[in-house]
Amino acid sequence: MAIKDQNNASRIRSVAKALMILDLLAANQRDMSLAEIARAMDLPKSTLHGLLATLRDFGYLEQSPFDGRYRLGVRLFEIGNVVAANWDVRKVAAPFIQQLVNEMEETVHLVVLDKGEVLYIDKRESQQSLRIVSQVGMRLPAHCTGVGKVLLAYLHPSEVKRIIATKGLARYTSHTITDPRRLEAELEKIRAAGYAVDNEEIMDSLRCVAAPIRDHNGKVCAAISVAGPVARLEGERFQLAVELVTRTAAEISAGLGYRPAAGSDASGA
């Protein structure tokens, strides 16, 4: 499928094309030849050659000396680390995340909602935790993850409908919610409780407890979760997970400047 530049008078077209090249390589997650890039972007090789050479010279792309194929360069990693280091929620949350890992001895995730998907911006694992197929920078669907459902719960209903229409409600396990009306009821339940539970909805035998994080304006800007095997997150340990995750979310929110209105709880539901 060809990637075409959108007509926007405020854009510098060569810069837009260069950024589209980076997006293309990131989306494909593999090395690509000049011909493949030209075909995907529906651009002549002569136009692309100068763009690729410039991106390579500045370190945003690397070119194989053996087959001439292009991959994302180390400069992007360096800039990504600068962005991450200055991402307030990540900085504020870091010590609280480690404390939660120490208390629960399970995997802890910190995520944001980006383009209708869950984007993992931090992850910590304990020594005994189940190895979960997730990593910083990874994206997962929102409708079948605890953190995703928390973030959906505090969006305007019209935005939730738009995300469902765009992303769909794919089934991952027999427990995945694939009916929009069931999801709507689930989100209402989450708002009332102040936390969400993923009961084997993205992965069999995996349970997650997630809570919303609010910024200084009271807007839900991120979510935090504890994830582990169902056998370890039930009964009293499940209740402990709920208590610790909601407490940690409230502490991070306070660190971001959120102050709940008098008479409301820290969840701000």
PDB file of C-alpha atoms in Angstrom:
ATOM      1  CA  MET A   1       0.000   0.000   0.000  1.00  0.00           C
ATOM      2  CA  ALA A   2       1.508   3.321  -1.067  1.00  0.00           C
ATOM      3  CA  ILE A   3       2.087   6.015   1.544  1.00  0.00           C
ATOM      4  CA  LYS A   4       1.288   9.458   0.170  1.00  0.00           C
ATOM      5  CA  ASP A   5       1.944  12.901   1.595  1.00  0.00           C
ATOM      6  CA  GLN A   6      -1.193  14.741   2.673  1.00  0.00           C
ATOM      7  CA  ASN A   7      -1.717  18.151   1.071  1.00  0.00           C
ATOM      8  CA  ASN A   8      -0.997  20.768   3.733  1.00  0.00           C
ATOM      9  CA  ALA A   9       0.212  24.229   2.777  1.00  0.00           C
ATOM     10  CA  SER A  10       1.963  24.764   6.120  1.00  0.00           C
ATOM     11  CA  ARG A  11       4.307  21.798   5.605  1.00  0.00           C
ATOM     12  CA  ILE A  12       7.752  21.828   4.067  1.00  0.00           C
ATOM     13  CA  ARG A  13       7.315  18.904   1.710  1.00  0.00           C
ATOM     14  CA  SER A  14      10.879  17.601   1.867  1.00  0.00           C
ATOM     15  CA  VAL A  15      10.750  17.538   5.685  1.00  0.00           C
ATOM     16  CA  ALA A  16       7.378  15.798   5.593  1.00  0.00           C
ATOM     17  CA  LYS A  17       8.721  13.152   3.198  1.00  0.00           C
ATOM     18  CA  ALA A  18      11.786  12.584   5.395  1.00  0.00           C
ATOM     19  CA  LEU A  19       9.591  12.032   8.451  1.00  0.00           C
ATOM     20  CA  MET A  20       7.347   9.695   6.448  1.00  0.00           C
ATOM     21  CA  ILE A  21      10.426   7.611   5.607  1.00  0.00           C
ATOM     22  CA  LEU A  22      11.186   7.229   9.317  1.00  0.00           C
ATOM     23  CA  ASP A  23       7.553   6.294  10.027  1.00  0.00           C
ATOM     24  CA  LEU A  24       7.606   3.725   7.227  1.00  0.00           C
ATOM     25  CA  LEU A  25      10.748   1.996   8.513  1.00  0.00           C
ATOM     26  CA  ALA A  26       9.394   2.025  12.061  1.00  0.00           C
ATOM     27  CA  ALA A  27       6.092   0.491  10.947  1.00  0.00           C
ATOM     28  CA  ASN A  28       7.767  -2.242   8.891  1.00  0.00           C
ATOM     29  CA  GLN A  29      10.316  -3.098  11.609  1.00  0.00           C
ATOM     30  CA  ARG A  30      12.844  -4.357   9.062  1.00  0.00           C
ATOM     31  CA  ASP A  31      15.537  -3.130   6.703  1.00  0.00           C
ATOM     32  CA  MET A  32      14.195  -1.813   3.379  1.00  0.00           C
ATOM     33  CA  SER A  33      15.772  -1.181   0.006  1.00  0.00           C
ATOM     34  CA  LEU A  34      15.508   2.056  -1.952  1.00  0.00           C
ATOM     35  CA  ALA A  35      13.103   0.361  -4.359  1.00  0.00           C
ATOM     36  CA  GLU A  36      10.857  -0.876  -1.547  1.00  0.00           C
ATOM     37  CA  ILE A  37      10.724   2.566   0.058  1.00  0.00           C
ATOM     38  CA  ALA A  38      10.008   4.210  -3.298  1.00  0.00           C
ATOM     39  CA  ARG A  39       7.192   1.756  -3.973  1.00  0.00           C
ATOM     40  CA  ALA A  40       5.645   2.156  -0.517  1.00  0.00           C
ATOM     41  CA  MET A  41       5.738   5.949  -0.696  1.00  0.00           C
ATOM     42  CA  ASP A  42       4.849   6.172  -4.402  1.00  0.00           C
ATOM     43  CA  LEU A  43       7.839   8.420  -5.055  1.00  0.00           C
ATOM     44  CA  PRO A  44      10.592   8.315  -7.709  1.00  0.00           C
ATOM     45  CA  LYS A  45      13.942   6.891  -6.643  1.00  0.00           C
ATOM     46  CA  SER A  46      15.664  10.086  -7.696  1.00  0.00           C
ATOM     47  CA  THR A  47      13.617  12.082  -5.174  1.00  0.00           C
ATOM     48  CA  LEU A  48      14.202   9.582  -2.389  1.00  0.00           C
ATOM     49  CA  HIS A  49      17.926   9.204  -2.888  1.00  0.00           C
ATOM     50  CA  GLY A  50      18.787  12.674  -1.577  1.00  0.00           C
ATOM     51  CA  LEU A  51      16.393  12.366   1.374  1.00  0.00           C
ATOM     52  CA  LEU A  52      17.835   9.000   2.384  1.00  0.00           C
ATOM     53  CA  ALA A  53      21.394  10.244   2.070  1.00  0.00           C
ATOM     54  CA  THR A  54      20.660  13.280   4.261  1.00  0.00           C
ATOM     55  CA  LEU A  55      18.946  11.191   6.931  1.00  0.00           C
ATOM     56  CA  ARG A  56      21.886   8.783   6.857  1.00  0.00           C
ATOM     57  CA  ASP A  57      24.463  11.566   7.160  1.00  0.00           C
ATOM     58  CA  PHE A  58      22.722  12.935  10.267  1.00  0.00           C
ATOM     59  CA  GLY A  59      22.467   9.499  11.882  1.00  0.00           C
ATOM     60  CA  TYR A  60      18.697   9.058  11.570  1.00  0.00           C
ATOM     61  CA  LEU A  61      19.195   6.185   9.141  1.00  0.00           C
ATOM     62  CA  GLU A  62      21.901   3.560   8.686  1.00  0.00           C
ATOM     63  CA  GLN A  63      22.718   1.885   5.378  1.00  0.00           C
ATOM     64  CA  SER A  64      24.108  -1.625   5.120  1.00  0.00           C
ATOM     65  CA  PRO A  65      27.530  -1.726   3.427  1.00  0.00           C
ATOM     66  CA  PHE A  66      26.639  -5.189   2.072  1.00  0.00           C
ATOM     67  CA  ASP A  67      23.231  -4.808   0.397  1.00  0.00           C
ATOM     68  CA  GLY A  68      22.528  -1.056   0.624  1.00  0.00           C
ATOM     69  CA  ARG A  69      19.324  -1.524   2.619  1.00  0.00           C
ATOM     70  CA  TYR A  70      18.210   1.105   5.120  1.00  0.00           C
ATOM     71  CA  ARG A  71      17.316   0.836   8.809  1.00  0.00           C
ATOM     72  CA  LEU A  72      16.541   3.334  11.571  1.00  0.00           C
ATOM     73  CA  GLY A  73      19.673   4.924  13.013  1.00  0.00           C
ATOM     74  CA  VAL A  74      21.080   5.311  16.493  1.00  0.00           C
ATOM     75  CA  ARG A  75      20.307   9.051  16.538  1.00  0.00           C
ATOM     76  CA  LEU A  76      16.617   8.223  16.938  1.00  0.00           C
ATOM     77  CA  PHE A  77      17.451   6.110  19.994  1.00  0.00           C
ATOM     78  CA  GLU A  78      19.417   9.003  21.485  1.00  0.00           C
ATOM     79  CA  ILE A  79      16.585  11.461  20.926  1.00  0.00           C
ATOM     80  CA  GLY A  80      14.060   8.959  22.273  1.00  0.00           C
ATOM     81  CA  ASN A  81      16.038   8.720  25.492  1.00  0.00           C
ATOM     82  CA  VAL A  82      16.014  12.510  25.832  1.00  0.00           C
ATOM     83  CA  VAL A  83      12.241  12.568  25.331  1.00  0.00           C
ATOM     84  CA  ALA A  84      11.756   9.766  27.849  1.00  0.00           C
ATOM     85  CA  ALA A  85      13.975  11.476  30.428  1.00  0.00           C
ATOM     86  CA  ASN A  86      11.882  14.620  30.231  1.00  0.00           C
ATOM     87  CA  TRP A  87       8.492  12.920  30.189  1.00  0.00           C
ATOM     88  CA  ASP A  88       7.055  14.148  33.477  1.00  0.00           C
ATOM     89  CA  VAL A  89       4.748  11.226  34.215  1.00  0.00           C
ATOM     90  CA  ARG A  90       7.594   8.768  33.641  1.00  0.00           C
ATOM     91  CA  LYS A  91       9.984  10.689  35.886  1.00  0.00           C
ATOM     92  CA  VAL A  92       7.438  11.177  38.663  1.00  0.00           C
ATOM     93  CA  ALA A  93       6.213   7.576  38.468  1.00  0.00           C
ATOM     94  CA  ALA A  94       9.643   5.869  38.519  1.00  0.00           C
ATOM     95  CA  PRO A  95      10.155   5.506  42.301  1.00  0.00           C
ATOM     96  CA  PHE A  96       6.515   4.586  42.879  1.00  0.00           C
ATOM     97  CA  ILE A  97       6.705   1.893  40.200  1.00  0.00           C
ATOM     98  CA  GLN A  98       9.740   0.327  41.843  1.00  0.00           C
ATOM     99  CA  GLN A  99       8.024   0.436  45.235  1.00  0.00           C
ATOM    100  CA  LEU A 100       4.997  -1.321  43.748  1.00  0.00           C
ATOM    101  CA  VAL A 101       7.221  -4.003  42.194  1.00  0.00           C
ATOM    102  CA  ASN A 102       8.894  -4.559  45.562  1.00  0.00           C
ATOM    103  CA  GLU A 103       5.562  -4.822  47.377  1.00  0.00           C
ATOM    104  CA  MET A 104       3.724  -7.051  44.898  1.00  0.00           C
ATOM    105  CA  GLU A 105       6.655  -8.938  43.324  1.00  0.00           C
ATOM    106  CA  GLU A 106       4.858  -8.839  39.995  1.00  0.00           C
ATOM    107  CA  THR A 107       5.308  -6.973  36.714  1.00  0.00           C
ATOM    108  CA  VAL A 108       4.301  -3.302  36.720  1.00  0.00           C
ATOM    109  CA  HIS A 109       3.450  -1.332  33.580  1.00  0.00           C
ATOM    110  CA  LEU A 110       3.090   2.404  32.960  1.00  0.00           C
ATOM    111  CA  VAL A 111       1.220   3.317  29.776  1.00  0.00           C
ATOM    112  CA  VAL A 112      -0.406   6.141  27.863  1.00  0.00           C
ATOM    113  CA  LEU A 113      -3.081   6.108  25.165  1.00  0.00           C
ATOM    114  CA  ASP A 114      -1.708   7.085  21.768  1.00  0.00           C
ATOM    115  CA  LYS A 115      -3.650   6.958  18.505  1.00  0.00           C
ATOM    116  CA  GLY A 116      -6.264   4.694  20.082  1.00  0.00           C
ATOM    117  CA  GLU A 117      -3.704   2.163  21.298  1.00  0.00           C
ATOM    118  CA  VAL A 118      -1.911   1.444  24.556  1.00  0.00           C
ATOM    119  CA  LEU A 119       1.716   2.625  24.415  1.00  0.00           C
ATOM    120  CA  TYR A 120       4.046   1.192  27.085  1.00  0.00           C
ATOM    121  CA  ILE A 121       6.399   3.873  28.438  1.00  0.00           C
ATOM    122  CA  ASP A 122       7.822   1.946  31.415  1.00  0.00           C
ATOM    123  CA  LYS A 123       7.938  -1.652  32.605  1.00  0.00           C
ATOM    124  CA  ARG A 124       9.523  -3.245  35.675  1.00  0.00           C
ATOM    125  CA  GLU A 125       9.677  -6.947  36.512  1.00  0.00           C
ATOM    126  CA  SER A 126      10.331  -8.734  39.774  1.00  0.00           C
ATOM    127  CA  GLN A 127      12.454 -11.872  40.050  1.00  0.00           C
ATOM    128  CA  GLN A 128       9.467 -14.187  40.321  1.00  0.00           C
ATOM    129  CA  SER A 129       7.099 -12.506  37.891  1.00  0.00           C
ATOM    130  CA  LEU A 130       5.621 -14.247  34.880  1.00  0.00           C
ATOM    131  CA  ARG A 131       7.531 -13.208  31.779  1.00  0.00           C
ATOM    132  CA  ILE A 132       5.011 -11.098  29.894  1.00  0.00           C
ATOM    133  CA  VAL A 133       5.391 -10.331  26.199  1.00  0.00           C
ATOM    134  CA  SER A 134       5.533  -6.561  26.580  1.00  0.00           C
ATOM    135  CA  GLN A 135       8.269  -3.972  26.411  1.00  0.00           C
ATOM    136  CA  VAL A 136       8.766  -0.234  26.514  1.00  0.00           C
ATOM    137  CA  GLY A 137       7.659   1.238  23.192  1.00  0.00           C
ATOM    138  CA  MET A 138       5.293  -1.626  22.457  1.00  0.00           C
ATOM    139  CA  ARG A 139       1.680  -0.967  21.455  1.00  0.00           C
ATOM    140  CA  LEU A 140      -1.319  -3.149  22.299  1.00  0.00           C
ATOM    141  CA  PRO A 141      -5.075  -2.815  21.754  1.00  0.00           C
ATOM    142  CA  ALA A 142      -6.930  -0.831  24.415  1.00  0.00           C
ATOM    143  CA  HIS A 143     -10.120  -2.897  24.664  1.00  0.00           C
ATOM    144  CA  CYS A 144      -8.506  -6.074  26.007  1.00  0.00           C
ATOM    145  CA  THR A 145      -5.912  -4.738  28.454  1.00  0.00           C
ATOM    146  CA  GLY A 146      -6.505  -3.462  31.980  1.00  0.00           C
ATOM    147  CA  VAL A 147      -4.554  -0.262  31.353  1.00  0.00           C
ATOM    148  CA  GLY A 148      -6.312   0.238  28.033  1.00  0.00           C
ATOM    149  CA  LYS A 149      -9.769  -0.152  29.520  1.00  0.00           C
ATOM    150  CA  VAL A 150      -8.908   2.344  32.259  1.00  0.00           C
ATOM    151  CA  LEU A 151      -7.823   4.903  29.666  1.00  0.00           C
ATOM    152  CA  LEU A 152     -10.913   4.284  27.533  1.00  0.00           C
ATOM    153  CA  ALA A 153     -13.183   4.616  30.574  1.00  0.00           C
ATOM    154  CA  TYR A 154     -12.301   8.279  31.056  1.00  0.00           C
ATOM    155  CA  LEU A 155     -12.614   9.331  27.412  1.00  0.00           C
ATOM    156  CA  HIS A 156     -15.691  10.997  25.974  1.00  0.00           C
ATOM    157  CA  PRO A 157     -18.104   8.285  24.685  1.00  0.00           C
ATOM    158  CA  SER A 158     -17.832   9.651  21.141  1.00  0.00           C
ATOM    159  CA  GLU A 159     -14.047   9.181  21.252  1.00  0.00           C
ATOM    160  CA  VAL A 160     -14.461   5.603  22.471  1.00  0.00           C
ATOM    161  CA  LYS A 161     -16.834   4.914  19.571  1.00  0.00           C
ATOM    162  CA  ARG A 162     -14.356   6.425  17.126  1.00  0.00           C
ATOM    163  CA  ILE A 163     -11.547   4.214  18.443  1.00  0.00           C
ATOM    164  CA  ILE A 164     -13.738   1.104  18.201  1.00  0.00           C
ATOM    165  CA  ALA A 165     -14.750   2.031  14.649  1.00  0.00           C
ATOM    166  CA  THR A 166     -11.106   2.557  13.688  1.00  0.00           C
ATOM    167  CA  LYS A 167      -9.366  -0.229  15.615  1.00  0.00           C
ATOM    168  CA  GLY A 168     -12.153  -2.790  16.006  1.00  0.00           C
ATOM    169  CA  LEU A 169     -12.570  -5.220  18.903  1.00  0.00           C
ATOM    170  CA  ALA A 170     -10.387  -8.137  17.901  1.00  0.00           C
ATOM    171  CA  ARG A 171     -10.601 -11.356  19.911  1.00  0.00           C
ATOM    172  CA  TYR A 172      -7.376 -12.573  21.574  1.00  0.00           C
ATOM    173  CA  THR A 173      -8.751 -15.135  24.024  1.00  0.00           C
ATOM    174  CA  SER A 174     -12.132 -16.600  24.888  1.00  0.00           C
ATOM    175  CA  HIS A 175     -12.450 -13.838  27.534  1.00  0.00           C
ATOM    176  CA  THR A 176     -11.883 -10.866  25.218  1.00  0.00           C
ATOM    177  CA  ILE A 177     -14.767  -8.385  25.099  1.00  0.00           C
ATOM    178  CA  THR A 178     -15.758  -8.035  21.446  1.00  0.00           C
ATOM    179  CA  ASP A 179     -19.280  -6.593  21.831  1.00  0.00           C
ATOM    180  CA  PRO A 180     -19.374  -2.744  21.960  1.00  0.00           C
ATOM    181  CA  ARG A 181     -22.304  -2.805  24.389  1.00  0.00           C
ATOM    182  CA  ARG A 182     -20.462  -5.122  26.772  1.00  0.00           C
ATOM    183  CA  LEU A 183     -17.401  -2.902  26.560  1.00  0.00           C
ATOM    184  CA  GLU A 184     -19.517   0.173  27.317  1.00  0.00           C
ATOM    185  CA  ALA A 185     -20.918  -1.557  30.416  1.00  0.00           C
ATOM    186  CA  GLU A 186     -17.399  -2.570  31.441  1.00  0.00           C
ATOM    187  CA  LEU A 187     -16.151   1.013  31.147  1.00  0.00           C
ATOM    188  CA  GLU A 188     -19.033   2.260  33.292  1.00  0.00           C
ATOM    189  CA  LYS A 189     -18.122  -0.321  35.918  1.00  0.00           C
ATOM    190  CA  ILE A 190     -14.485   0.836  35.821  1.00  0.00           C
ATOM    191  CA  ARG A 191     -15.459   4.457  36.368  1.00  0.00           C
ATOM    192  CA  ALA A 192     -17.559   3.465  39.375  1.00  0.00           C
ATOM    193  CA  ALA A 193     -14.812   1.302  40.904  1.00  0.00           C
ATOM    194  CA  GLY A 194     -11.834   3.499  40.030  1.00  0.00           C
ATOM    195  CA  TYR A 195      -9.828   0.583  38.622  1.00  0.00           C
ATOM    196  CA  ALA A 196      -9.954  -2.040  35.866  1.00  0.00           C
ATOM    197  CA  VAL A 197      -9.238  -5.754  35.712  1.00  0.00           C
ATOM    198  CA  ASP A 198      -8.001  -7.706  32.703  1.00  0.00           C
ATOM    199  CA  ASN A 199      -9.157 -11.282  33.288  1.00  0.00           C
ATOM    200  CA  GLU A 200      -7.243 -13.261  30.642  1.00  0.00           C
ATOM    201  CA  GLU A 201      -8.511 -10.918  27.918  1.00  0.00           C
ATOM    202  CA  ILE A 202      -5.211 -10.358  26.078  1.00  0.00           C
ATOM    203  CA  MET A 203      -3.395 -13.529  27.175  1.00  0.00           C
ATOM    204  CA  ASP A 204      -4.537 -16.776  28.768  1.00  0.00           C
ATOM    205  CA  SER A 205      -3.621 -17.208  32.455  1.00  0.00           C
ATOM    206  CA  LEU A 206      -2.727 -13.495  32.791  1.00  0.00           C
ATOM    207  CA  ARG A 207      -4.554 -11.114  35.132  1.00  0.00           C
ATOM    208  CA  CYS A 208      -3.926  -7.373  35.436  1.00  0.00           C
ATOM    209  CA  VAL A 209      -5.201  -4.716  37.810  1.00  0.00           C
ATOM    210  CA  ALA A 210      -4.943  -1.141  36.500  1.00  0.00           C
ATOM    211  CA  ALA A 211      -5.750   2.350  37.770  1.00  0.00           C
ATOM    212  CA  PRO A 212      -5.832   5.822  36.170  1.00  0.00           C
ATOM    213  CA  ILE A 213      -3.213   8.535  36.684  1.00  0.00           C
ATOM    214  CA  ARG A 214      -4.316  12.181  36.499  1.00  0.00           C
ATOM    215  CA  ASP A 215      -2.360  15.307  35.655  1.00  0.00           C
ATOM    216  CA  HIS A 216      -2.580  18.676  37.410  1.00  0.00           C
ATOM    217  CA  ASN A 217      -5.737  19.508  35.457  1.00  0.00           C
ATOM    218  CA  GLY A 218      -7.468  16.327  36.624  1.00  0.00           C
ATOM    219  CA  LYS A 219      -7.297  14.722  33.191  1.00  0.00           C
ATOM    220  CA  VAL A 220      -6.445  11.021  33.004  1.00  0.00           C
ATOM    221  CA  CYS A 221      -3.066  11.073  31.253  1.00  0.00           C
ATOM    222  CA  ALA A 222      -1.693   7.575  31.935  1.00  0.00           C
ATOM    223  CA  ALA A 223      -2.419   4.275  33.659  1.00  0.00           C
ATOM    224  CA  ILE A 224      -0.464   1.895  35.860  1.00  0.00           C
ATOM    225  CA  SER A 225      -0.988  -1.821  36.333  1.00  0.00           C
ATOM    226  CA  VAL A 226       0.190  -4.898  38.159  1.00  0.00           C
ATOM    227  CA  ALA A 227       0.190  -8.037  36.013  1.00  0.00           C
ATOM    228  CA  GLY A 228       0.777 -11.657  36.912  1.00  0.00           C
ATOM    229  CA  PRO A 229      -0.548 -15.199  36.658  1.00  0.00           C
ATOM    230  CA  VAL A 230      -4.192 -15.670  37.616  1.00  0.00           C
ATOM    231  CA  ALA A 231      -3.112 -18.215  40.243  1.00  0.00           C
ATOM    232  CA  ARG A 232      -1.045 -15.534  42.029  1.00  0.00           C
ATOM    233  CA  LEU A 233      -3.551 -12.698  41.659  1.00  0.00           C
ATOM    234  CA  GLU A 234      -6.670 -14.022  43.340  1.00  0.00           C
ATOM    235  CA  GLY A 235      -8.245 -13.869  46.771  1.00  0.00           C
ATOM    236  CA  GLU A 236      -6.341 -11.736  49.261  1.00  0.00           C
ATOM    237  CA  ARG A 237      -3.498 -11.040  46.840  1.00  0.00           C
ATOM    238  CA  PHE A 238      -5.958  -9.740  44.276  1.00  0.00           C
ATOM    239  CA  GLN A 239      -7.446  -7.387  46.866  1.00  0.00           C
ATOM    240  CA  LEU A 240      -3.927  -6.303  47.828  1.00  0.00           C
ATOM    241  CA  ALA A 241      -3.153  -5.592  44.159  1.00  0.00           C
ATOM    242  CA  VAL A 242      -6.265  -3.410  43.882  1.00  0.00           C
ATOM    243  CA  GLU A 243      -5.315  -1.506  47.037  1.00  0.00           C
ATOM    244  CA  LEU A 244      -1.680  -0.966  46.062  1.00  0.00           C
ATOM    245  CA  VAL A 245      -2.314  -0.093  42.409  1.00  0.00           C
ATOM    246  CA  THR A 246      -5.006   2.479  43.211  1.00  0.00           C
ATOM    247  CA  ARG A 247      -2.833   3.937  45.984  1.00  0.00           C
ATOM    248  CA  THR A 248       0.176   4.140  43.687  1.00  0.00           C
ATOM    249  CA  ALA A 249      -1.879   5.798  40.930  1.00  0.00           C
ATOM    250  CA  ALA A 250      -3.098   8.377  43.456  1.00  0.00           C
ATOM    251  CA  GLU A 251       0.472   9.044  44.646  1.00  0.00           C
ATOM    252  CA  ILE A 252       1.743   9.536  41.103  1.00  0.00           C
ATOM    253  CA  SER A 253      -1.230  11.808  40.341  1.00  0.00           C
ATOM    254  CA  ALA A 254      -0.378  13.890  43.409  1.00  0.00           C
ATOM    255  CA  GLY A 255       3.215  14.095  42.185  1.00  0.00           C
ATOM    256  CA  LEU A 256       1.900  15.499  38.894  1.00  0.00           C
ATOM    257  CA  GLY A 257      -0.035  18.173  40.791  1.00  0.00           C
ATOM    258  CA  TYR A 258      -3.484  16.591  40.893  1.00  0.00           C
ATOM    259  CA  ARG A 259      -5.600  17.537  43.899  1.00  0.00           C
ATOM    260  CA  PRO A 260      -8.999  15.813  44.127  1.00  0.00           C
ATOM    261  CA  ALA A 261     -11.951  18.050  44.909  1.00  0.00           C
ATOM    262  CA  ALA A 262     -13.173  18.039  48.504  1.00  0.00           C
ATOM    263  CA  GLY A 263     -15.374  15.032  49.167  1.00  0.00           C
ATOM    264  CA  SER A 264     -14.097  12.981  46.201  1.00  0.00           C
ATOM    265  CA  ASP A 265     -11.759   9.996  46.345  1.00  0.00           C
ATOM    266  CA  ALA A 266      -8.307   9.852  44.817  1.00  0.00           C
ATOM    267  CA  SER A 267      -9.531   7.980  41.772  1.00  0.00           C
ATOM    268  CA  GLY A 268     -11.479  11.015  40.679  1.00  0.00           C
ATOM    269  CA  ALA A 269     -14.120   8.839  39.079  1.00  0.00           C
TER     270      ALA A 269
END
